[in-house]
Tab-separated table of C-alpha atoms in Angstrom:
chain	number	residue	atom	x	y	z
A	1	MET	CA	-0.351	0.181	-0.234
A	2	LYS	CA	2.814	2.159	0.646
A	3	LYS	CA	4.478	1.463	-2.634
A	4	LYS	CA	1.233	2.438	-4.509
A	5	SER	CA	0.811	5.817	-2.515
A	6	LYS	CA	4.229	6.885	-3.526
A	7	GLU	CA	4.016	6.204	-6.802
A	8	LEU	CA	0.700	7.614	-6.827
A	9	GLU	CA	2.828	10.749	-5.394
A	10	TYR	CA	4.497	10.735	-8.012
A	11	LEU	CA	2.092	11.442	-10.358
A	12	ARG	CA	0.376	14.055	-8.662
A	13	PHE	CA	3.810	15.245	-8.915
A	14	LEU	CA	3.887	15.345	-13.000
A	15	PHE	CA	0.087	16.254	-12.678
A	16	SER	CA	0.950	19.361	-11.064
A	17	SER	CA	3.543	20.793	-13.427
A	18	HIS	CA	0.144	21.763	-16.049
A	19	ARG	CA	0.486	24.577	-13.742
A	20	PHE	CA	3.667	26.173	-15.477
A	21	GLY	CA	1.084	26.406	-18.685
A	22	THR	CA	3.025	26.252	-22.068
A	23	ILE	CA	6.663	27.863	-21.853
A	24	LEU	CA	8.673	27.809	-25.063
A	25	GLY	CA	13.069	26.988	-24.933
A	26	LEU	CA	15.018	24.586	-24.596
A	27	GLU	CA	17.322	25.691	-21.414
A	28	ARG	CA	15.007	23.418	-18.412
A	29	ILE	CA	15.089	20.153	-21.333
A	30	THR	CA	18.990	20.600	-21.422
A	31	PHE	CA	19.023	21.118	-18.096
A	32	ILE	CA	17.364	18.260	-16.799
A	33	LEU	CA	18.599	15.785	-19.411
A	34	ASN	CA	22.170	16.835	-18.898
A	35	LYS	CA	21.971	15.650	-14.838
A	36	MET	CA	20.608	12.668	-16.983
A	37	ASN	CA	23.635	11.701	-19.181
A	38	ASN	CA	22.254	12.875	-22.222
A	39	PRO	CA	20.121	9.560	-22.474
A	40	GLN	CA	18.335	11.115	-25.364
A	41	ASN	CA	21.972	10.178	-27.683
A	42	SER	CA	21.713	6.646	-26.811
A	43	PHE	CA	19.549	5.075	-29.547
A	44	LYS	CA	18.714	6.406	-32.810
A	45	SER	CA	15.774	8.984	-33.494
A	46	ILE	CA	13.612	9.339	-36.121
A	47	HIS	CA	12.012	13.208	-35.480
A	48	ILE	CA	8.826	14.220	-37.045
A	49	ALA	CA	7.156	17.385	-37.371
A	50	GLY	CA	4.024	19.141	-39.331
A	51	THR	CA	1.029	20.228	-38.942
A	52	ASN	CA	-0.986	17.195	-39.069
A	53	GLY	CA	-0.873	14.254	-39.802
A	54	LYS	CA	3.019	13.482	-37.521
A	55	GLY	CA	0.773	11.142	-34.686
A	56	SER	CA	0.264	8.931	-38.210
A	57	THR	CA	3.230	8.940	-39.322
A	58	SER	CA	4.808	7.826	-36.623
A	59	GLU	CA	3.324	5.186	-35.238
A	60	ILE	CA	3.110	4.111	-38.919
A	61	ILE	CA	7.584	4.455	-39.132
A	62	SER	CA	7.209	2.493	-35.387
A	63	GLN	CA	4.652	-0.542	-36.447
A	64	ILE	CA	6.768	-0.523	-39.422
A	65	LEU	CA	9.595	-0.561	-37.671
A	66	ILE	CA	8.659	-3.052	-34.320
A	67	GLU	CA	7.587	-5.786	-37.482
A	68	HIS	CA	11.247	-5.527	-38.851
A	69	GLY	CA	12.290	-7.040	-35.574
A	70	PHE	CA	13.546	-3.961	-34.076
A	71	LYS	CA	12.450	-3.303	-30.411
A	72	VAL	CA	10.356	0.800	-30.552
A	73	GLY	CA	10.397	3.631	-28.371
A	74	THR	CA	7.038	5.761	-30.188
A	75	TYR	CA	7.144	9.474	-27.811
A	76	THR	CA	3.533	11.145	-29.098
A	77	SER	CA	1.804	14.443	-27.624
A	78	PRO	CA	-0.739	14.359	-26.185
A	79	HIS	CA	-3.077	12.259	-24.500
A	80	ILE	CA	-6.745	11.401	-25.641
A	81	LYS	CA	-7.214	9.252	-22.219
A	82	ARG	CA	-4.418	7.940	-20.014
A	83	PHE	CA	-1.269	9.686	-19.814
A	84	SER	CA	0.929	7.091	-20.363
A	85	GLU	CA	-0.121	6.390	-24.265
A	86	ARG	CA	2.321	9.577	-24.577
A	87	ILE	CA	4.797	6.982	-23.648
A	88	LYS	CA	5.058	3.841	-26.209
A	89	ILE	CA	8.108	0.617	-26.319
A	90	ASN	CA	6.937	-1.920	-29.677
A	91	GLY	CA	3.759	-0.315	-28.634
A	92	LYS	CA	3.113	-1.174	-25.980
A	93	GLU	CA	2.000	2.271	-23.300
A	94	ILE	CA	5.336	2.757	-20.130
A	95	ASN	CA	2.938	0.792	-16.924
A	96	ASP	CA	2.879	2.605	-13.755
A	97	LYS	CA	5.690	1.605	-12.115
A	98	ASP	CA	8.160	2.116	-14.788
A	99	LEU	CA	6.262	5.924	-14.962
A	100	ALA	CA	6.674	7.525	-11.255
A	101	PHE	CA	10.068	5.517	-11.285
A	102	GLU	CA	11.304	7.674	-14.128
A	103	ILE	CA	9.429	10.932	-12.584
A	104	LYS	CA	11.271	9.661	-9.780
A	105	LYS	CA	15.162	10.287	-11.431
A	106	ILE	CA	14.201	13.206	-12.833
A	107	LYS	CA	12.085	15.152	-9.155
A	108	LYS	CA	15.602	14.468	-7.498
A	109	VAL	CA	17.193	16.309	-10.576
A	110	ILE	CA	14.632	19.766	-9.764
A	111	ASP	CA	14.859	19.116	-6.175
A	112	LYS	CA	18.196	19.770	-6.230
A	113	LYS	CA	18.111	22.320	-8.861
A	114	GLN	CA	15.704	24.271	-7.271
A	115	LYS	CA	17.931	24.908	-4.147
A	116	THR	CA	19.619	27.356	-5.871
A	117	ASP	CA	17.470	28.474	-8.562
A	118	SER	CA	13.446	28.338	-7.405
A	119	ASP	CA	12.029	29.748	-10.565
A	120	PHE	CA	13.159	26.758	-12.102
A	121	ASN	CA	9.137	25.451	-13.118
A	122	PRO	CA	10.141	22.326	-15.958
A	123	THR	CA	7.317	22.641	-18.134
A	124	PHE	CA	4.402	19.068	-18.436
A	125	PHE	CA	5.558	18.590	-21.634
A	126	GLU	CA	9.297	19.181	-20.989
A	127	LEU	CA	8.834	16.365	-18.176
A	128	GLY	CA	7.613	14.011	-20.243
A	129	VAL	CA	9.916	14.174	-22.928
A	130	ALA	CA	11.780	13.520	-20.329
A	131	ILE	CA	10.830	10.328	-19.676
A	132	ALA	CA	10.410	9.309	-22.640
A	133	TYR	CA	13.339	10.184	-23.041
A	134	ASN	CA	15.273	8.212	-19.782
A	135	TYR	CA	12.995	5.718	-20.922
A	136	PHE	CA	14.009	4.747	-24.150
A	137	ALA	CA	17.292	4.361	-22.817
A	138	GLY	CA	17.368	2.760	-19.488
A	139	LYS	CA	14.647	-0.111	-22.227
A	140	LYS	CA	17.786	0.153	-24.826
A	141	VAL	CA	15.527	0.872	-27.647
A	142	ASP	CA	17.070	0.391	-30.961
A	143	PHE	CA	14.232	2.856	-32.710
A	144	GLY	CA	13.088	6.602	-30.202
A	145	VAL	CA	9.862	7.728	-33.041
A	146	ILE	CA	9.736	11.424	-31.573
A	147	GLU	CA	7.006	13.201	-32.470
A	148	THR	CA	7.344	17.036	-31.697
A	149	GLY	CA	4.890	19.278	-29.173
A	150	LEU	CA	3.987	22.640	-30.102
A	151	GLY	CA	6.417	23.846	-33.279
A	152	GLY	CA	10.239	22.439	-34.051
A	153	ARG	CA	13.276	25.109	-33.081
A	154	LEU	CA	11.987	25.481	-29.285
A	155	ASP	CA	9.821	23.074	-28.992
A	156	ALA	CA	11.537	19.930	-25.871
A	157	THR	CA	11.738	17.639	-28.331
A	158	ASN	CA	14.163	19.460	-29.726
A	159	VAL	CA	17.920	18.222	-28.653
A	160	LEU	CA	18.020	15.287	-30.115
A	161	ASN	CA	20.667	14.824	-32.953
A	162	PRO	CA	18.280	12.624	-35.373
A	163	LYS	CA	19.153	9.404	-37.940
A	164	ILE	CA	16.221	10.725	-39.754
A	165	ALA	CA	13.678	14.122	-39.741
A	166	VAL	CA	10.399	14.429	-40.648
A	167	ILE	CA	8.177	17.222	-41.861
A	168	THR	CA	5.018	16.443	-42.719
A	169	ASN	CA	3.054	19.605	-43.546
A	170	ILE	CA	2.609	23.059	-43.086
A	171	SER	CA	-0.090	25.016	-42.460
A	172	LYS	CA	-1.223	27.573	-39.904
A	173	GLU	CA	-1.475	26.733	-36.226
A	174	HIS	CA	-0.607	28.567	-32.954
A	175	THR	CA	0.358	31.699	-34.035
A	176	ASP	CA	0.641	33.032	-31.013
A	177	TYR	CA	3.823	30.632	-30.292
A	178	LEU	CA	4.619	30.163	-34.223
A	179	GLY	CA	4.186	33.535	-36.410
A	180	ASP	CA	0.953	34.999	-37.695
A	181	THR	CA	2.000	32.850	-41.618
A	182	VAL	CA	3.508	30.331	-42.489
A	183	GLU	CA	5.959	30.657	-43.825
A	184	LYS	CA	7.690	32.462	-40.172
A	185	ILE	CA	5.929	28.471	-38.870
A	186	ALA	CA	7.837	27.122	-41.151
A	187	LEU	CA	11.374	27.852	-39.864
A	188	GLU	CA	10.273	27.260	-37.257
A	189	LYS	CA	9.225	24.191	-38.342
A	190	VAL	CA	12.861	23.036	-40.259
A	191	GLU	CA	15.474	23.830	-37.570
A	192	ILE	CA	14.455	20.474	-36.348
A	193	ILE	CA	16.653	19.023	-39.508
A	194	LYS	CA	20.241	18.667	-37.166
A	195	PRO	CA	23.691	17.684	-39.963
A	196	GLU	CA	23.917	14.635	-41.245
A	197	CYS	CA	20.451	13.192	-41.093
A	198	ILE	CA	18.632	13.133	-43.700
A	199	ALA	CA	15.412	15.203	-44.246
A	200	ILE	CA	12.313	13.709	-45.458
A	201	THR	CA	8.926	15.737	-46.447
A	202	GLY	CA	6.015	15.235	-47.477
A	203	GLU	CA	4.825	18.858	-48.132
A	204	THR	CA	4.375	20.405	-51.194
A	205	ASN	CA	3.335	23.618	-51.227
A	206	LYS	CA	5.829	25.918	-53.286
A	207	LYS	CA	6.673	28.550	-50.504
A	208	ILE	CA	7.266	26.086	-47.653
A	209	LEU	CA	8.785	23.959	-49.650
A	210	LYS	CA	11.651	26.145	-50.776
A	211	ILE	CA	11.991	27.407	-46.786
A	212	ILE	CA	12.853	23.230	-46.319
A	213	ARG	CA	15.486	23.397	-49.090
A	214	ASP	CA	16.540	25.938	-47.956
A	215	LYS	CA	17.524	25.021	-44.163
A	216	THR	CA	18.381	21.223	-46.266
A	217	VAL	CA	20.807	24.036	-48.059
A	218	LYS	CA	22.034	25.665	-45.791
A	219	GLU	CA	23.047	22.484	-43.063
A	220	LYS	CA	24.590	20.312	-46.068
A	221	VAL	CA	21.745	17.296	-45.976
A	222	LYS	CA	20.385	15.267	-48.475
A	223	LEU	CA	16.551	16.010	-48.992
A	224	PHE	CA	13.997	13.591	-50.538
A	225	GLU	CA	10.052	14.342	-51.308
A	226	SER	CA	7.821	11.930	-51.325
A	227	LYS	CA	5.830	13.142	-53.590
A	228	LYS	CA	8.448	13.205	-56.480
A	229	LEU	CA	9.388	9.936	-54.779
A	230	CYS	CA	6.509	7.921	-54.025
A	231	SER	CA	3.501	6.715	-56.606
A	232	VAL	CA	-0.398	4.723	-55.223
A	233	LYS	CA	-1.998	3.554	-57.451
A	234	ASN	CA	-4.785	1.165	-57.146
A	235	HIS	CA	-6.278	2.955	-54.585
A	236	SER	CA	-9.813	1.585	-52.943
A	237	PHE	CA	-10.836	1.405	-49.523
A	238	ASN	CA	-13.469	0.794	-47.415
A	239	LEU	CA	-15.002	1.368	-43.318
A	240	ILE	CA	-12.526	-1.565	-43.101
A	241	ARG	CA	-9.014	-1.119	-44.768
A	242	GLN	CA	-7.739	0.735	-47.363
A	243	LYS	CA	-6.039	-1.041	-50.963
A	244	LEU	CA	-3.513	0.867	-52.580
A	245	ASP	CA	-0.563	-0.338	-54.129
A	246	LEU	CA	2.597	2.028	-53.104
A	247	GLU	CA	5.459	2.695	-55.531
A	248	VAL	CA	8.480	4.298	-53.406
A	249	GLU	CA	11.600	5.389	-55.248
A	250	GLY	CA	10.937	2.826	-58.546
A	251	LYS	CA	10.674	-0.145	-55.739
A	252	LYS	CA	6.762	-1.707	-55.768
A	253	PHE	CA	4.555	-2.232	-53.014
A	254	LYS	CA	1.436	-4.328	-54.443
A	255	GLU	CA	-1.952	-5.279	-53.311
A	256	LEU	CA	-1.260	-3.759	-49.705
A	257	GLU	CA	-3.760	-2.978	-46.821
A	258	PHE	CA	-3.583	-0.535	-44.925
A	259	ALA	CA	-5.722	-0.206	-40.893
A	260	LEU	CA	-6.084	3.935	-41.391
A	261	LEU	CA	-8.621	5.238	-42.871
A	262	GLY	CA	-8.883	8.250	-45.018
A	263	LYS	CA	-8.077	9.418	-48.783
A	264	PHE	CA	-5.819	11.647	-46.030
A	265	GLN	CA	-4.186	9.166	-45.160
A	266	LEU	CA	-2.059	7.955	-47.964
A	267	LYS	CA	0.281	11.094	-48.019
A	268	ASN	CA	1.441	10.379	-44.559
A	269	LEU	CA	1.949	6.486	-45.543
A	270	CYS	CA	4.148	7.305	-48.702
A	271	THR	CA	6.360	9.700	-46.557
A	272	SER	CA	6.804	7.390	-43.672
A	273	VAL	CA	7.658	4.457	-45.412
A	274	LEU	CA	10.490	6.592	-47.567
A	275	ALA	CA	11.750	8.411	-43.784
A	276	VAL	CA	12.144	4.292	-43.365
A	277	LYS	CA	14.010	3.534	-46.989
A	278	LYS	CA	16.088	5.977	-45.964
A	279	LEU	CA	17.471	4.573	-42.695
A	280	GLY	CA	19.248	1.636	-44.589
A	281	ILE	CA	17.294	-1.582	-42.901
A	282	LYS	CA	17.257	-4.079	-45.250
A	283	PHE	CA	13.182	-4.486	-46.507
A	284	ASN	CA	11.307	-6.615	-47.084
A	285	GLU	CA	7.904	-5.935	-48.269
A	286	LYS	CA	6.212	-8.554	-45.681
A	287	LYS	CA	6.720	-6.995	-43.007
A	288	LEU	CA	5.907	-4.149	-44.613
A	289	LYS	CA	2.709	-5.750	-45.138
A	290	LYS	CA	2.338	-6.791	-42.126
A	291	ALA	CA	2.626	-3.821	-39.980
A	292	LEU	CA	0.184	-1.121	-43.069
A	293	LYS	CA	-2.752	-3.811	-41.396
A	294	LYS	CA	-1.637	-3.834	-37.824
A	295	VAL	CA	-1.644	0.219	-37.121
A	296	PHE	CA	-3.847	2.205	-35.588
A	297	ILE	CA	-4.008	5.560	-33.783
A	298	SER	CA	-6.641	6.873	-31.762
A	299	ALA	CA	-9.476	9.591	-32.886
A	300	ARG	CA	-7.982	9.356	-36.597
A	301	PHE	CA	-10.744	8.362	-37.965
A	302	GLU	CA	-11.331	6.003	-36.114
A	303	ILE	CA	-14.662	3.817	-36.191
A	304	LYS	CA	-15.850	2.991	-32.962
A	305	GLN	CA	-19.165	1.830	-34.039
A	306	LYS	CA	-20.653	0.393	-36.983
A	307	ASN	CA	-24.618	0.264	-36.410
A	308	PRO	CA	-24.980	2.991	-36.536
A	309	LEU	CA	-21.503	4.186	-37.596
A	310	VAL	CA	-19.876	6.574	-34.904
A	311	VAL	CA	-16.413	8.171	-36.313
A	312	PHE	CA	-13.862	9.758	-33.498
A	313	ASP	CA	-11.504	11.741	-35.181
A	314	ALA	CA	-8.711	14.709	-33.109
A	315	GLY	CA	-9.300	17.150	-36.362
A	316	HIS	CA	-8.966	20.426	-34.728
A	317	ASN	CA	-7.766	22.866	-37.586
A	318	PRO	CA	-8.744	24.019	-41.134
A	319	ASP	CA	-6.643	21.543	-42.780
A	320	CYS	CA	-7.929	18.812	-40.442
A	321	PHE	CA	-11.484	19.451	-41.668
A	322	GLU	CA	-10.373	20.124	-44.578
A	323	LYS	CA	-9.367	15.956	-45.189
A	324	ILE	CA	-12.418	14.506	-43.037
A	325	LYS	CA	-13.689	16.952	-45.361
A	326	GLU	CA	-13.278	14.443	-47.761
A	327	THR	CA	-13.496	12.090	-46.338
A	328	LEU	CA	-16.487	11.842	-45.887
A	329	LEU	CA	-17.988	12.888	-49.567
A	330	ILE	CA	-16.106	9.445	-50.963
A	331	LEU	CA	-18.155	8.466	-48.280
A	332	LYS	CA	-21.290	9.418	-48.866
A	333	LYS	CA	-21.244	8.650	-52.834
A	334	LYS	CA	-20.082	5.241	-52.250
A	335	LYS	CA	-23.966	5.507	-50.577
A	336	SER	CA	-22.499	4.201	-46.926
A	337	PHE	CA	-24.328	6.449	-44.464
A	338	GLN	CA	-27.572	8.789	-45.386
A	339	LYS	CA	-26.928	12.058	-42.682
A	340	LEU	CA	-24.574	13.281	-40.404
A	341	ILE	CA	-24.563	14.017	-37.251
A	342	LEU	CA	-21.386	16.326	-36.357
A	343	LEU	CA	-21.005	16.719	-32.364
A	344	ILE	CA	-18.083	19.213	-31.936
A	345	GLY	CA	-16.642	20.685	-28.922
A	346	LEU	CA	-13.670	22.876	-30.113
A	347	SER	CA	-10.638	24.357	-27.355
A	348	SER	CA	-10.436	28.836	-27.514
A	349	ASP	CA	-8.748	28.506	-29.423
A	350	LYS	CA	-9.141	27.714	-33.186
A	351	ASN	CA	-10.789	28.800	-35.575
A	352	VAL	CA	-14.891	28.378	-35.694
A	353	GLU	CA	-14.971	31.091	-38.572
A	354	GLU	CA	-13.246	28.488	-40.853
A	355	ILE	CA	-13.421	24.912	-40.043
A	356	SER	CA	-17.756	25.898	-39.734
A	357	LYS	CA	-17.444	26.757	-43.185
A	358	ILE	CA	-17.010	23.073	-44.232
A	359	ILE	CA	-17.665	20.671	-42.647
A	360	PHE	CA	-21.076	22.503	-40.604
A	361	PRO	CA	-22.979	22.278	-43.778
A	362	LEU	CA	-22.174	19.187	-44.375
A	363	ALA	CA	-24.580	18.251	-41.600
A	364	SER	CA	-27.645	17.443	-40.678
A	365	LYS	CA	-28.247	18.093	-36.697
A	366	ILE	CA	-25.161	19.861	-34.443
A	367	ILE	CA	-23.838	18.603	-31.292
A	368	ILE	CA	-22.114	21.199	-30.029
A	369	SER	CA	-20.747	19.919	-26.280
A	370	LYS	CA	-17.533	22.053	-24.149
A	371	ALA	CA	-14.256	20.868	-23.450
A	372	SER	CA	-13.953	21.410	-18.973
A	373	PHE	CA	-10.555	21.963	-20.828
A	374	ARG	CA	-9.400	25.412	-22.969
A	375	GLY	CA	-13.285	24.301	-24.689
A	376	MET	CA	-14.423	26.963	-25.803
A	377	GLU	CA	-18.350	28.189	-25.189
A	378	ILE	CA	-20.842	27.072	-26.838
A	379	THR	CA	-22.373	29.331	-27.967
A	380	LYS	CA	-19.824	30.065	-29.954
A	381	ILE	CA	-20.182	27.511	-31.935
A	382	ALA	CA	-23.971	28.158	-31.953
A	383	GLY	CA	-23.546	31.160	-33.830
A	384	PHE	CA	-22.009	29.323	-37.001
A	385	ALA	CA	-24.072	26.576	-37.103
A	386	GLU	CA	-27.796	29.801	-37.241
A	387	LYS	CA	-26.025	31.017	-40.099
A	388	TYR	CA	-25.431	28.093	-41.908
A	389	ASN	CA	-29.712	27.272	-40.902
A	390	LYS	CA	-28.452	24.126	-39.679
A	391	PRO	CA	-30.157	22.758	-36.671
A	392	PHE	CA	-28.146	22.548	-33.265
A	393	ILE	CA	-28.541	21.987	-29.292
A	394	GLY	CA	-25.809	22.414	-26.190
A	395	PHE	CA	-24.585	20.194	-24.002
A	396	PRO	CA	-21.883	21.278	-21.354
A	397	ASP	CA	-21.602	17.590	-20.423
A	398	PRO	CA	-20.202	16.237	-23.532
A	399	ASP	CA	-20.751	12.350	-21.862
A	400	GLU	CA	-24.052	13.899	-22.259
A	401	ALA	CA	-23.633	15.840	-25.733
A	402	PHE	CA	-22.975	12.801	-26.704
A	403	ASP	CA	-25.680	10.279	-25.032
A	404	PHE	CA	-28.038	12.777	-26.862
A	405	ALA	CA	-26.353	13.185	-30.707
A	406	LEU	CA	-26.216	8.696	-30.823
A	407	ASN	CA	-29.770	8.212	-29.866
A	408	GLU	CA	-30.283	10.827	-33.426
A	409	THR	CA	-28.238	8.655	-35.544
A	410	ASP	CA	-30.200	6.462	-37.291
A	411	LYS	CA	-29.116	3.297	-37.778
A	412	LYS	CA	-27.881	4.090	-41.587
A	413	ASP	CA	-26.287	7.704	-40.051
A	414	LEU	CA	-23.010	8.704	-38.869
A	415	LEU	CA	-22.039	10.339	-36.043
A	416	LEU	CA	-18.962	12.255	-36.409
A	417	ALA	CA	-17.476	13.465	-32.605
A	418	ILE	CA	-14.539	16.299	-33.360
A	419	GLY	CA	-13.102	19.153	-32.355
A	420	SER	CA	-10.112	17.856	-30.204
A	421	ILE	CA	-7.971	15.470	-27.786
A	422	PHE	CA	-9.216	17.525	-24.841
A	423	PHE	CA	-13.067	17.204	-25.527
A	424	LEU	CA	-12.316	13.257	-27.278
A	425	GLY	CA	-10.682	12.529	-24.380
A	426	GLU	CA	-14.180	13.475	-22.017
A	427	LEU	CA	-16.418	11.011	-24.036
A	428	ASN	CA	-16.599	7.664	-21.505
A	429	PRO	CA	-19.416	6.171	-24.067
A	430	GLU	CA	-20.004	2.349	-24.115
A	431	PHE	CA	-20.088	0.686	-26.787
A	432	ASP	CA	-22.479	-2.568	-28.201
């Protein structure tokens, strides 16, 4: 019992760091990792930045490497239900005992530092990164697949010297922190590209590509663009999987089955396969096929129930919503559903005007709710539902909102719960 209470004490210490908010910078994380003998240098790393697709790309790369026999640590953020979702080895989340053990070691470093510097207060995200790097080092992983949190240059993950640096794509986000133009945001994200790494990108925008190319020239590293080097043929998808033929640098992979849904995932797939190929490992087609059948990521067009059809998606910016719209229109054309029932809860800093313009016209009914953490006011979203003449209703409690939405969804309809990871994290539906 005493041991369990100690574990809870360390977990409380971790979550209490939320009060320090988001503070970009590498000073605190560098200090902690230096005191822990720089665990991030003990494994080969693949560092992934971008506006959308980071999580999917991380999971695809990880699964391919796992199937090829490597021990793989994966760090992603944020989590949906449990902090342990962020830190996995070969797909298995860190357990409470190991998590508490890692926090204990980091807390000792912080406590000692605070005796001479009372203002030394690492953020929640910085603690998560330190835990992940030290855990991966202790477990002797072969590769660490690391997703950035915010931006790149000053993101706490950016103390790596990666083998591969991946820029998925770049659009406007977090303008308070990263800059008010896409170009400024790109300049932040490309800073994960370091000397001696190999750079991979799925970006296609000419202005953004120029920024990425300029960075690779400056660092004297090779850049590989998935748009030029990869192609998809014979593509089809249903509510179970996507089927396709893939060609990467002239190498053809026939009759692949891909477990992640949505046409938008094909770009992430191409970028991921190209990244793994550039690691120089002996690439096996059978193992690739097995990996793509297994790959999974929560809340990325995730089908939670089929009768009626219930989909969870953590889409939270206009670019995400455009991709979801594309998938919905394809499914609608296939007669996979009749009406769209939309359950939405956005974070307070999101562009509700742009998002509503994209998704609200598709919905027959809109149910609005609010996450307790950083949630946008229901009335603000409701104003845009009115603008598009859509029937709507608001519920402050997310579970109550979900129950109502599900009750409004007929067997041939589709219920889409969307808006933010924080909102989806507060939903606790019980499915048959």
